PDB file of C-alpha atoms and ligand atoms in Angstrom:
ATOM      1  CA  MET V   1       3.456 139.116 106.376  1.00  0.00           C
ATOM      2  CA  LYS V   2       4.352 142.762 106.464  1.00  0.00           C
ATOM      3  CA  ILE V   3       1.247 144.840 105.835  1.00  0.00           C
ATOM      4  CA  ALA V   4       0.958 148.579 105.201  1.00  0.00           C
ATOM      5  CA  LEU V   5      -2.283 150.223 106.245  1.00  0.00           C
ATOM      6  CA  LEU V   6      -2.860 153.462 104.375  1.00  0.00           C
ATOM      7  CA  SER V   7      -4.902 155.518 106.800  1.00  0.00           C
ATOM      8  CA  ARG V   8      -4.842 159.117 107.936  1.00  0.00           C
ATOM      9  CA  ASN V   9      -5.759 158.167 111.480  1.00  0.00           C
ATOM     10  CA  ARG V  10      -4.716 155.025 113.315  1.00  0.00           C
ATOM     11  CA  ASN V  11      -7.296 155.674 116.037  1.00  0.00           C
ATOM     12  CA  LEU V  12     -10.310 155.250 113.790  1.00  0.00           C
ATOM     13  CA  TYR V  13     -12.363 152.140 114.569  1.00  0.00           C
ATOM     14  CA  SER V  14     -11.656 150.543 111.173  1.00  0.00           C
ATOM     15  CA  SER V  15      -7.904 151.145 111.376  1.00  0.00           C
ATOM     16  CA  LYS V  16      -7.708 149.836 114.940  1.00  0.00           C
ATOM     17  CA  ARG V  17      -9.642 146.693 114.069  1.00  0.00           C
ATOM     18  CA  LEU V  18      -7.510 145.925 111.012  1.00  0.00           C
ATOM     19  CA  ILE V  19      -4.282 146.332 113.012  1.00  0.00           C
ATOM     20  CA  GLU V  20      -5.684 144.159 115.788  1.00  0.00           C
ATOM     21  CA  ALA V  21      -6.828 141.441 113.352  1.00  0.00           C
ATOM     22  CA  ALA V  22      -3.478 141.435 111.524  1.00  0.00           C
ATOM     23  CA  GLU V  23      -1.435 141.287 114.719  1.00  0.00           C
ATOM     24  CA  GLU V  24      -3.612 138.512 116.149  1.00  0.00           C
ATOM     25  CA  ARG V  25      -2.630 136.485 113.107  1.00  0.00           C
ATOM     26  CA  GLY V  26       1.076 137.187 113.561  1.00  0.00           C
ATOM     27  CA  HIS V  27       1.533 139.869 110.898  1.00  0.00           C
ATOM     28  CA  GLU V  28       3.557 143.030 111.184  1.00  0.00           C
ATOM     29  CA  THR V  29       1.661 146.236 110.388  1.00  0.00           C
ATOM     30  CA  GLN V  30       2.603 149.828 109.790  1.00  0.00           C
ATOM     31  CA  VAL V  31       0.067 152.641 109.573  1.00  0.00           C
ATOM     32  CA  ILE V  32       0.984 155.161 106.908  1.00  0.00           C
ATOM     33  CA  ASP V  33      -0.576 158.591 106.540  1.00  0.00           C
ATOM     34  CA  VAL V  34      -0.663 158.973 102.747  1.00  0.00           C
ATOM     35  CA  LEU V  35      -0.364 162.746 102.825  1.00  0.00           C
ATOM     36  CA  ARG V  36       2.998 162.466 104.596  1.00  0.00           C
ATOM     37  CA  VAL V  37       4.459 160.020 102.103  1.00  0.00           C
ATOM     38  CA  TYR V  38       6.910 161.242  99.475  1.00  0.00           C
ATOM     39  CA  MET V  39       7.829 159.212  96.452  1.00  0.00           C
ATOM     40  CA  ASN V  40      10.600 158.913  93.955  1.00  0.00           C
ATOM     41  CA  ILE V  41       8.932 158.559  90.600  1.00  0.00           C
ATOM     42  CA  THR V  42      11.869 159.481  88.388  1.00  0.00           C
ATOM     43  CA  SER V  43      14.196 156.547  88.919  1.00  0.00           C
ATOM     44  CA  HIS V  44      13.897 153.019  87.536  1.00  0.00           C
ATOM     45  CA  LYS V  45      13.422 151.736  91.029  1.00  0.00           C
ATOM     46  CA  PRO V  46      10.236 153.291  92.390  1.00  0.00           C
ATOM     47  CA  SER V  47      10.385 154.022  96.099  1.00  0.00           C
ATOM     48  CA  VAL V  48       8.231 155.368  98.895  1.00  0.00           C
ATOM     49  CA  HIS V  49       9.637 157.344 101.794  1.00  0.00           C
ATOM     50  CA  TYR V  50       8.008 158.143 105.105  1.00  0.00           C
ATOM     51  CA  LYS V  51       9.382 160.123 108.019  1.00  0.00           C
ATOM     52  CA  GLY V  52      12.926 159.997 106.647  1.00  0.00           C
ATOM     53  CA  LYS V  53      12.981 156.279 105.877  1.00  0.00           C
ATOM     54  CA  GLU V  54      12.362 154.167 102.804  1.00  0.00           C
ATOM     55  CA  LEU V  55       9.360 151.834 103.099  1.00  0.00           C
ATOM     56  CA  GLU V  56      10.589 148.419 102.010  1.00  0.00           C
ATOM     57  CA  ASN V  57       9.681 144.744 101.926  1.00  0.00           C
ATOM     58  CA  PHE V  58       5.944 145.069 102.303  1.00  0.00           C
ATOM     59  CA  ASP V  59       3.877 142.115 101.110  1.00  0.00           C
ATOM     60  CA  ALA V  60       0.494 143.799 101.035  1.00  0.00           C
ATOM     61  CA  VAL V  61      -1.134 147.189 101.365  1.00  0.00           C
ATOM     62  CA  ILE V  62      -4.611 147.885 102.700  1.00  0.00           C
ATOM     63  CA  PRO V  63      -5.824 151.233 101.407  1.00  0.00           C
ATOM     64  CA  ARG V  64      -8.279 153.154 103.567  1.00  0.00           C
ATOM     65  CA  VAL V  65      -8.198 156.334 101.583  1.00  0.00           C
ATOM     66  CA  GLY V  66     -10.812 158.974 102.420  1.00  0.00           C
ATOM     67  CA  SER V  67     -12.624 160.653  99.543  1.00  0.00           C
ATOM     68  CA  SER V  68     -10.943 163.991 100.277  1.00  0.00           C
ATOM     69  CA  VAL V  69      -7.498 162.487  99.557  1.00  0.00           C
ATOM     70  CA  THR V  70      -8.413 160.235  96.628  1.00  0.00           C
ATOM     71  CA  TYR V  71      -6.021 161.820  94.146  1.00  0.00           C
ATOM     72  CA  TYR V  72      -2.821 161.665  96.208  1.00  0.00           C
ATOM     73  CA  GLY V  73      -3.894 158.515  98.052  1.00  0.00           C
ATOM     74  CA  ALA V  74      -4.321 156.689  94.732  1.00  0.00           C
ATOM     75  CA  ALA V  75      -0.886 157.896  93.601  1.00  0.00           C
ATOM     76  CA  VAL V  76       0.749 156.513  96.758  1.00  0.00           C
ATOM     77  CA  LEU V  77      -1.082 153.225  96.347  1.00  0.00           C
ATOM     78  CA  ARG V  78      -0.018 153.058  92.674  1.00  0.00           C
ATOM     79  CA  GLN V  79       3.578 153.498  93.782  1.00  0.00           C
ATOM     80  CA  PHE V  80       3.244 150.487  96.105  1.00  0.00           C
ATOM     81  CA  GLU V  81       1.746 148.538  93.197  1.00  0.00           C
ATOM     82  CA  MET V  82       4.712 149.480  90.997  1.00  0.00           C
ATOM     83  CA  MET V  83       6.958 148.051  93.704  1.00  0.00           C
ATOM     84  CA  GLY V  84       5.053 144.752  93.484  1.00  0.00           C
ATOM     85  CA  VAL V  85       3.170 145.109  96.780  1.00  0.00           C
ATOM     86  CA  TYR V  86      -0.265 143.441  96.735  1.00  0.00           C
ATOM     87  CA  PRO V  87      -3.108 145.969  97.111  1.00  0.00           C
ATOM     88  CA  VAL V  88      -6.348 144.772  98.721  1.00  0.00           C
ATOM     89  CA  ASN V  89      -8.116 147.179  96.369  1.00  0.00           C
ATOM     90  CA  GLU V  90      -6.222 148.458  93.353  1.00  0.00           C
ATOM     91  CA  SER V  91      -5.738 152.151  92.737  1.00  0.00           C
ATOM     92  CA  VAL V  92      -7.618 152.035  89.411  1.00  0.00           C
ATOM     93  CA  ALA V  93     -10.602 150.382  91.078  1.00  0.00           C
ATOM     94  CA  ILE V  94     -10.656 153.008  93.824  1.00  0.00           C
ATOM     95  CA  THR V  95     -10.573 155.972  91.438  1.00  0.00           C
ATOM     96  CA  ARG V  96     -13.163 154.280  89.219  1.00  0.00           C
ATOM     97  CA  SER V  97     -15.604 153.819  92.093  1.00  0.00           C
ATOM     98  CA  ARG V  98     -15.006 157.322  93.472  1.00  0.00           C
ATOM     99  CA  ASP V  99     -16.245 158.852  90.237  1.00  0.00           C
ATOM    100  CA  LYS V 100     -20.037 158.544  90.653  1.00  0.00           C
ATOM    101  CA  LEU V 101     -20.823 159.269  87.023  1.00  0.00           C
ATOM    102  CA  ARG V 102     -18.218 156.861  85.669  1.00  0.00           C
ATOM    103  CA  SER V 103     -19.209 154.087  88.037  1.00  0.00           C
ATOM    104  CA  MET V 104     -22.926 154.402  87.258  1.00  0.00           C
ATOM    105  CA  GLN V 105     -22.150 154.314  83.537  1.00  0.00           C
ATOM    106  CA  LEU V 106     -20.109 151.141  84.007  1.00  0.00           C
ATOM    107  CA  LEU V 107     -22.836 149.507  86.096  1.00  0.00           C
ATOM    108  CA  SER V 108     -25.555 150.469  83.603  1.00  0.00           C
ATOM    109  CA  ARG V 109     -23.536 149.088  80.706  1.00  0.00           C
ATOM    110  CA  ARG V 110     -23.516 145.726  82.447  1.00  0.00           C
ATOM    111  CA  GLY V 111     -27.232 145.794  83.178  1.00  0.00           C
ATOM    112  CA  VAL V 112     -27.016 146.258  86.971  1.00  0.00           C
ATOM    113  CA  GLY V 113     -30.222 147.741  88.421  1.00  0.00           C
ATOM    114  CA  LEU V 114     -29.923 151.465  89.112  1.00  0.00           C
ATOM    115  CA  PRO V 115     -32.399 154.166  90.070  1.00  0.00           C
ATOM    116  CA  ILE V 116     -33.283 156.274  86.995  1.00  0.00           C
ATOM    117  CA  THR V 117     -30.609 158.944  87.196  1.00  0.00           C
ATOM    118  CA  VAL V 118     -29.929 162.072  85.160  1.00  0.00           C
ATOM    119  CA  TYR V 119     -26.698 164.021  85.176  1.00  0.00           C
ATOM    120  CA  ALA V 120     -26.255 167.479  83.823  1.00  0.00           C
ATOM    121  CA  SER V 121     -23.631 170.139  83.606  1.00  0.00           C
ATOM    122  CA  LYS V 122     -25.463 173.197  82.333  1.00  0.00           C
ATOM    123  CA  PRO V 123     -28.842 172.070  81.046  1.00  0.00           C
ATOM    124  CA  ASP V 124     -31.079 174.493  79.207  1.00  0.00           C
ATOM    125  CA  ASP V 125     -34.203 172.598  80.091  1.00  0.00           C
ATOM    126  CA  VAL V 126     -34.660 171.690  83.745  1.00  0.00           C
ATOM    127  CA  LYS V 127     -38.293 170.659  83.147  1.00  0.00           C
ATOM    128  CA  ASP V 128     -37.178 168.029  80.634  1.00  0.00           C
ATOM    129  CA  MET V 129     -34.628 166.638  83.121  1.00  0.00           C
ATOM    130  CA  ILE V 130     -37.367 166.304  85.710  1.00  0.00           C
ATOM    131  CA  LYS V 131     -39.569 164.542  83.151  1.00  0.00           C
ATOM    132  CA  MET V 132     -36.727 162.080  82.408  1.00  0.00           C
ATOM    133  CA  VAL V 133     -36.724 160.727  85.985  1.00  0.00           C
ATOM    134  CA  GLY V 134     -40.518 160.462  86.006  1.00  0.00           C
ATOM    135  CA  GLY V 135     -41.348 163.797  87.656  1.00  0.00           C
ATOM    136  CA  ALA V 136     -41.568 164.747  91.338  1.00  0.00           C
ATOM    137  CA  PRO V 137     -41.057 163.495  93.966  1.00  0.00           C
ATOM    138  CA  LEU V 138     -37.395 163.115  93.081  1.00  0.00           C
ATOM    139  CA  VAL V 139     -34.010 163.211  94.768  1.00  0.00           C
ATOM    140  CA  VAL V 140     -31.348 165.807  93.977  1.00  0.00           C
ATOM    141  CA  LYS V 141     -27.759 165.029  95.018  1.00  0.00           C
ATOM    142  CA  ILE V 142     -24.613 167.104  95.073  1.00  0.00           C
ATOM    143  CA  LEU V 143     -21.890 164.848  93.644  1.00  0.00           C
ATOM    144  CA  GLU V 144     -19.261 165.796  96.196  1.00  0.00           C
ATOM    145  CA  GLY V 145     -21.563 165.214  99.195  1.00  0.00           C
ATOM    146  CA  THR V 146     -21.028 162.478 101.778  1.00  0.00           C
ATOM    147  CA  GLN V 147     -23.008 161.194 104.749  1.00  0.00           C
ATOM    148  CA  GLY V 148     -26.268 162.368 103.238  1.00  0.00           C
ATOM    149  CA  ILE V 149     -25.290 166.038 103.137  1.00  0.00           C
ATOM    150  CA  GLY V 150     -26.448 167.557  99.862  1.00  0.00           C
ATOM    151  CA  VAL V 151     -29.106 164.869  99.301  1.00  0.00           C
ATOM    152  CA  VAL V 152     -32.492 166.551  98.992  1.00  0.00           C
ATOM    153  CA  LEU V 153     -35.960 165.123  98.474  1.00  0.00           C
ATOM    154  CA  ALA V 154     -38.015 167.480  96.300  1.00  0.00           C
ATOM    155  CA  GLU V 155     -41.640 166.510  96.722  1.00  0.00           C
ATOM    156  CA  THR V 156     -43.266 168.719  94.109  1.00  0.00           C
ATOM    157  CA  GLN V 157     -42.457 169.881  90.604  1.00  0.00           C
ATOM    158  CA  LYS V 158     -41.975 173.467  91.821  1.00  0.00           C
ATOM    159  CA  ALA V 159     -39.668 172.399  94.673  1.00  0.00           C
ATOM    160  CA  ALA V 160     -37.656 170.240  92.255  1.00  0.00           C
ATOM    161  CA  GLU V 161     -37.196 173.113  89.805  1.00  0.00           C
ATOM    162  CA  SER V 162     -36.081 175.539  92.456  1.00  0.00           C
ATOM    163  CA  VAL V 163     -33.695 173.098  94.194  1.00  0.00           C
ATOM    164  CA  ILE V 164     -32.068 172.174  90.863  1.00  0.00           C
ATOM    165  CA  GLU V 165     -31.796 175.795  89.766  1.00  0.00           C
ATOM    166  CA  GLY V 166     -30.466 176.767  93.198  1.00  0.00           C
ATOM    167  CA  PHE V 167     -27.698 174.137  93.163  1.00  0.00           C
ATOM    168  CA  MET V 168     -26.807 175.043  89.589  1.00  0.00           C
ATOM    169  CA  GLY V 169     -26.678 178.704  90.535  1.00  0.00           C
ATOM    170  CA  VAL V 170     -23.851 177.924  92.982  1.00  0.00           C
ATOM    171  CA  LYS V 171     -22.160 175.734  90.339  1.00  0.00           C
ATOM    172  CA  ALA V 172     -22.566 172.497  92.288  1.00  0.00           C
ATOM    173  CA  ASN V 173     -22.259 169.269  90.273  1.00  0.00           C
ATOM    174  CA  ILE V 174     -25.533 167.447  90.709  1.00  0.00           C
ATOM    175  CA  LEU V 175     -27.521 164.442  89.665  1.00  0.00           C
ATOM    176  CA  ILE V 176     -31.232 163.946  89.882  1.00  0.00           C
ATOM    177  CA  GLN V 177     -32.722 160.596  90.640  1.00  0.00           C
ATOM    178  CA  GLU V 178     -36.008 158.787  90.761  1.00  0.00           C
ATOM    179  CA  TYR V 179     -37.207 158.669  94.387  1.00  0.00           C
ATOM    180  CA  ILE V 180     -37.508 155.042  95.517  1.00  0.00           C
ATOM    181  CA  LYS V 181     -40.436 155.665  97.854  1.00  0.00           C
ATOM    182  CA  GLU V 182     -41.084 151.977  98.449  1.00  0.00           C
ATOM    183  CA  SER V 183     -37.710 151.557 100.175  1.00  0.00           C
ATOM    184  CA  SER V 184     -39.351 153.487 103.064  1.00  0.00           C
ATOM    185  CA  GLY V 185     -36.230 155.210 104.304  1.00  0.00           C
ATOM    186  CA  ALA V 186     -34.154 152.019 104.387  1.00  0.00           C
ATOM    187  CA  ASP V 187     -31.087 150.986 102.471  1.00  0.00           C
ATOM    188  CA  ILE V 188     -29.020 147.813 102.544  1.00  0.00           C
ATOM    189  CA  ARG V 189     -25.263 147.762 102.939  1.00  0.00           C
ATOM    190  CA  CYS V 190     -23.724 144.573 101.547  1.00  0.00           C
ATOM    191  CA  PHE V 191     -20.133 144.009 102.590  1.00  0.00           C
ATOM    192  CA  VAL V 192     -18.284 142.177  99.838  1.00  0.00           C
ATOM    193  CA  ILE V 193     -14.903 140.481 100.275  1.00  0.00           C
ATOM    194  CA  GLY V 194     -13.302 138.496  97.457  1.00  0.00           C
ATOM    195  CA  GLY V 195     -16.506 138.112  95.427  1.00  0.00           C
ATOM    196  CA  LYS V 196     -18.760 137.102  98.341  1.00  0.00           C
ATOM    197  CA  VAL V 197     -21.223 139.042 100.472  1.00  0.00           C
ATOM    198  CA  VAL V 198     -19.859 138.295 103.949  1.00  0.00           C
ATOM    199  CA  ALA V 199     -22.311 140.481 105.880  1.00  0.00           C
ATOM    200  CA  ALA V 200     -25.318 142.678 105.263  1.00  0.00           C
ATOM    201  CA  MET V 201     -27.184 145.247 107.309  1.00  0.00           C
ATOM    202  CA  LYS V 202     -30.248 147.357 106.874  1.00  0.00           C
ATOM    203  CA  ARG V 203     -30.023 151.009 107.769  1.00  0.00           C
ATOM    204  CA  GLN V 204     -33.317 152.652 108.612  1.00  0.00           C
ATOM    205  CA  ALA V 205     -33.900 156.394 108.621  1.00  0.00           C
ATOM    206  CA  PRO V 206     -35.550 157.904 111.693  1.00  0.00           C
ATOM    207  CA  GLU V 207     -39.225 158.948 111.524  1.00  0.00           C
ATOM    208  CA  GLY V 208     -39.782 161.841 109.121  1.00  0.00           C
ATOM    209  CA  GLU V 209     -36.414 161.429 107.343  1.00  0.00           C
ATOM    210  CA  PHE V 210     -35.718 159.569 104.082  1.00  0.00           C
ATOM    211  CA  ARG V 211     -31.924 159.376 104.416  1.00  0.00           C
ATOM    212  CA  SER V 212     -30.779 156.348 106.347  1.00  0.00           C
ATOM    213  CA  ASN V 213     -27.201 157.488 107.059  1.00  0.00           C
ATOM    214  CA  ILE V 214     -26.126 156.608 110.600  1.00  0.00           C
ATOM    215  CA  HIS V 215     -24.727 160.153 110.854  1.00  0.00           C
ATOM    216  CA  ARG V 216     -28.264 161.433 110.264  1.00  0.00           C
ATOM    217  CA  GLY V 217     -29.709 159.377 113.114  1.00  0.00           C
ATOM    218  CA  GLY V 218     -30.330 156.159 111.158  1.00  0.00           C
ATOM    219  CA  SER V 219     -30.242 152.810 112.934  1.00  0.00           C
ATOM    220  CA  ALA V 220     -28.671 149.583 111.707  1.00  0.00           C
ATOM    221  CA  GLU V 221     -29.695 145.985 112.069  1.00  0.00           C
ATOM    222  CA  VAL V 222     -28.717 142.670 110.544  1.00  0.00           C
ATOM    223  CA  ILE V 223     -30.814 141.611 107.551  1.00  0.00           C
ATOM    224  CA  LYS V 224     -31.203 138.532 105.401  1.00  0.00           C
ATOM    225  CA  ILE V 225     -30.795 139.497 101.783  1.00  0.00           C
ATOM    226  CA  THR V 226     -32.361 137.814  98.759  1.00  0.00           C
ATOM    227  CA  PRO V 227     -30.293 135.857  96.213  1.00  0.00           C
ATOM    228  CA  GLU V 228     -30.938 138.653  93.695  1.00  0.00           C
ATOM    229  CA  GLU V 229     -29.608 141.270  96.131  1.00  0.00           C
ATOM    230  CA  ARG V 230     -26.599 139.101  96.823  1.00  0.00           C
ATOM    231  CA  SER V 231     -25.746 138.660  93.156  1.00  0.00           C
ATOM    232  CA  THR V 232     -26.321 142.361  92.440  1.00  0.00           C
ATOM    233  CA  ALA V 233     -23.856 143.341  95.175  1.00  0.00           C
ATOM    234  CA  VAL V 234     -21.255 140.821  94.017  1.00  0.00           C
ATOM    235  CA  ARG V 235     -21.566 141.950  90.397  1.00  0.00           C
ATOM    236  CA  ALA V 236     -21.330 145.636  91.304  1.00  0.00           C
ATOM    237  CA  ALA V 237     -18.105 145.054  93.270  1.00  0.00           C
ATOM    238  CA  LYS V 238     -16.693 142.963  90.424  1.00  0.00           C
ATOM    239  CA  ILE V 239     -17.517 145.560  87.760  1.00  0.00           C
ATOM    240  CA  MET V 240     -15.710 148.176  89.851  1.00  0.00           C
ATOM    241  CA  GLY V 241     -12.792 145.768  90.243  1.00  0.00           C
ATOM    242  CA  LEU V 242     -12.971 145.961  94.040  1.00  0.00           C
ATOM    243  CA  ASN V 243     -12.004 142.993  96.232  1.00  0.00           C
ATOM    244  CA  VAL V 244     -13.370 144.727  99.313  1.00  0.00           C
ATOM    245  CA  ALA V 245     -16.447 146.893  98.841  1.00  0.00           C
ATOM    246  CA  GLY V 246     -19.516 148.216 100.574  1.00  0.00           C
ATOM    247  CA  VAL V 247     -22.379 148.062  98.100  1.00  0.00           C
ATOM    248  CA  ASP V 248     -25.433 150.154  99.010  1.00  0.00           C
ATOM    249  CA  LEU V 249     -28.734 148.941  97.609  1.00  0.00           C
ATOM    250  CA  LEU V 250     -32.313 150.148  97.739  1.00  0.00           C
ATOM    251  CA  ARG V 251     -35.256 147.740  97.520  1.00  0.00           C
ATOM    252  CA  SER V 252     -37.340 149.067  94.655  1.00  0.00           C
ATOM    253  CA  ASN V 253     -40.471 147.776  92.907  1.00  0.00           C
ATOM    254  CA  HIS V 254     -38.235 146.822  90.006  1.00  0.00           C
ATOM    255  CA  GLY V 255     -35.759 144.828  92.117  1.00  0.00           C
ATOM    256  CA  PRO V 256     -32.582 145.872  93.937  1.00  0.00           C
ATOM    257  CA  VAL V 257     -30.973 149.081  92.676  1.00  0.00           C
ATOM    258  CA  VAL V 258     -27.394 150.089  93.421  1.00  0.00           C
ATOM    259  CA  MET V 259     -26.904 153.527  94.908  1.00  0.00           C
ATOM    260  CA  GLU V 260     -23.203 153.450  95.536  1.00  0.00           C
ATOM    261  CA  VAL V 261     -20.155 151.178  95.651  1.00  0.00           C
ATOM    262  CA  ASN V 262     -17.787 152.219  98.409  1.00  0.00           C
ATOM    263  CA  SER V 263     -14.108 151.253  98.198  1.00  0.00           C
ATOM    264  CA  SER V 264     -13.252 151.977 101.856  1.00  0.00           C
ATOM    265  CA  PRO V 265     -16.362 150.774 103.666  1.00  0.00           C
ATOM    266  CA  GLY V 266     -16.369 151.441 107.405  1.00  0.00           C
ATOM    267  CA  LEU V 267     -16.182 148.461 109.753  1.00  0.00           C
ATOM    268  CA  GLN V 268     -17.841 149.852 112.850  1.00  0.00           C
ATOM    269  CA  GLY V 269     -21.466 149.824 111.692  1.00  0.00           C
ATOM    270  CA  ILE V 270     -21.324 146.420 110.041  1.00  0.00           C
ATOM    271  CA  GLU V 271     -19.348 144.679 112.819  1.00  0.00           C
ATOM    272  CA  THR V 272     -21.632 146.131 115.487  1.00  0.00           C
ATOM    273  CA  ALA V 273     -24.836 145.250 113.635  1.00  0.00           C
ATOM    274  CA  THR V 274     -23.821 141.721 112.640  1.00  0.00           C
ATOM    275  CA  GLY V 275     -21.327 140.734 115.357  1.00  0.00           C
ATOM    276  CA  LYS V 276     -19.015 139.428 112.639  1.00  0.00           C
ATOM    277  CA  ASP V 277     -15.241 139.756 112.555  1.00  0.00           C
ATOM    278  CA  ILE V 278     -15.041 141.597 109.224  1.00  0.00           C
ATOM    279  CA  ALA V 279     -11.519 142.899 109.913  1.00  0.00           C
ATOM    280  CA  GLY V 280     -10.374 139.299 110.391  1.00  0.00           C
ATOM    281  CA  MET V 281     -11.977 138.309 107.086  1.00  0.00           C
ATOM    282  CA  ILE V 282     -10.134 141.106 105.271  1.00  0.00           C
ATOM    283  CA  ILE V 283      -6.818 139.955 106.755  1.00  0.00           C
ATOM    284  CA  GLU V 284      -7.589 136.356 105.780  1.00  0.00           C
ATOM    285  CA  PHE V 285      -8.262 137.563 102.238  1.00  0.00           C
ATOM    286  CA  VAL V 286      -4.865 139.299 102.272  1.00  0.00           C
ATOM    287  CA  GLU V 287      -3.195 136.102 103.512  1.00  0.00           C
ATOM    288  CA  LYS V 288      -4.712 134.092 100.663  1.00  0.00           C
ATOM    289  CA  ASN V 289      -3.998 136.560  97.896  1.00  0.00           C
ATOM    290  CA  GLY V 290      -1.185 138.782  98.979  1.00  0.00           C
ATOM    291  CA  GLN V 291       1.941 136.775  98.314  1.00  0.00           C
ATOM    292  CA  CYS V 292       4.561 139.253  97.292  1.00  0.00           C
ATOM    293  CA  GLY V 293       4.573 140.001  93.584  1.00  0.00           C
ATOM    294  CA  LYS V 294       1.022 138.792  92.895  1.00  0.00           C
ATOM    295  CA  THR V 295      -0.220 142.276  92.104  1.00  0.00           C
ATOM    296  CA  LYS V 296      -1.995 142.433  88.773  1.00  0.00           C
ATOM    297  CA  THR V 297      -1.631 145.969  87.520  1.00  0.00           C
ATOM    298  CA  ARG V 298       1.804 146.949  88.830  1.00  0.00           C
ATOM    299  CA  GLY V 299       0.520 150.483  88.825  1.00  0.00           C
ATOM    300  CA  LYS V 300      -0.826 150.606  85.314  1.00  0.00           C
ATOM    301  CA  GLY V 301      -3.354 153.169  84.383  1.00  0.00           C
TER     302      GLY V 301
HETATM  303  P1  ADP T   1     -24.295 159.781 100.683  1.00  0.00           P
HETATM  304  O1  ADP T   1     -23.319 159.122  99.729  1.00  0.00           O
HETATM  305  O2  ADP T   1     -24.002 161.205 100.994  1.00  0.00           O
HETATM  306  O3  ADP T   1     -24.598 158.936 101.888  1.00  0.00           O
HETATM  307  P2  ADP T   1     -26.559 158.725  99.323  1.00  0.00           P
HETATM  308  O4  ADP T   1     -26.716 158.889  97.869  1.00  0.00           O
HETATM  309  O5  ADP T   1     -26.092 157.401  99.839  1.00  0.00           O
HETATM  310  O6  ADP T   1     -25.656 159.881  99.880  1.00  0.00           O
HETATM  311  O7  ADP T   1     -27.946 159.058 100.000  1.00  0.00           O
HETATM  312  C1  ADP T   1     -28.156 159.114 101.416  1.00  0.00           C
HETATM  313  C2  ADP T   1     -29.391 158.310 101.818  1.00  0.00           C
HETATM  314  O8  ADP T   1     -30.566 158.851 101.206  1.00  0.00           O
HETATM  315  C3  ADP T   1     -29.338 156.868 101.354  1.00  0.00           C
HETATM  316  O9  ADP T   1     -28.644 156.055 102.290  1.00  0.00           O
HETATM  317  C4  ADP T   1     -30.803 156.500 101.233  1.00  0.00           C
HETATM  318  O10 ADP T   1     -31.332 156.106 102.489  1.00  0.00           O
HETATM  319  C5  ADP T   1     -31.453 157.805 100.816  1.00  0.00           C
HETATM  320  N1  ADP T   1     -31.598 157.877  99.344  1.00  0.00           N
HETATM  321  C6  ADP T   1     -30.647 158.270  98.462  1.00  0.00           C
HETATM  322  N2  ADP T   1     -31.078 158.214  97.193  1.00  0.00           N
HETATM  323  C7  ADP T   1     -32.353 157.776  97.256  1.00  0.00           C
HETATM  324  C8  ADP T   1     -33.370 157.517  96.267  1.00  0.00           C
HETATM  325  N3  ADP T   1     -33.136 157.712  94.960  1.00  0.00           N
HETATM  326  N4  ADP T   1     -34.580 157.078  96.698  1.00  0.00           N
HETATM  327  C9  ADP T   1     -34.810 156.871  98.018  1.00  0.00           C
HETATM  328  N5  ADP T   1     -33.919 157.110  98.991  1.00  0.00           N
HETATM  329  C10 ADP T   1     -32.701 157.549  98.632  1.00  0.00           C
END
């Protein structure tokens, strides 16, 4: 097969592993930096050009689009879909999951466990918002944050009020969330491929920290998940429409709650923690599903 890997950097662990796994299985790969792609969207025959050449005859495309390039990355992916190239994750599913508010609304509609979460744009009553999540301690998050930056634990009512007012004062988009104390600084990353959890790891925050992000000094280890956690992760990926997803769960007193569904989950942490060949599993999924022309949306929507 001829596989396009949409990635801004071919030297990243995940990109390298996917290329390696594809080539081991006899496929041809090309890494494409989405920001350098230009597209003809006016003609009847959609095309994608890169470095002076038309990109043709691809069977499948693996999008690894960072959150900072979601808008243009999704447009490039949509163009491939319009050309009948099979996307591992569809552009609509990626944009859906990147919108935290939209994705939580979709998950809640389908009854997936979520931490009690309140969104606001310009609320007149911060105290009432705090009451809605059950009071302090609570977590305040900046919507655009990644790797735990902009995630704050406010331990008292006063701290919560001033953090919320402070973020609003600088016009940050925020959500406030019930603090799942019983998860004790740990979260669970479930790696889903084609409707199955193929690997899971627990990330544990260091002493004195509640955020378990590896970038914040968290450590990862393999974990056995419960059937309920497994089905929650599978359902969350399915509701988002993602074939490949990293579903982050917290263990709460009221069962597993979904924190986030990631459409370009990193491979390094999960492969290192579990010793599994996740890149190989993604390529095998592409082999099974990516016969040319099998794309569902053809760039709709
Ligand atoms: P980011 O997307 O920036 O990583 P997250 O929302 O995943 O931000 O939060 C970072 C970390 O903080 C999580 O991995 C988790 O360990 C912890 N955390 C986030 N929300 C909660 C919560 N409501 N209760 C307890 N811990 C939380």
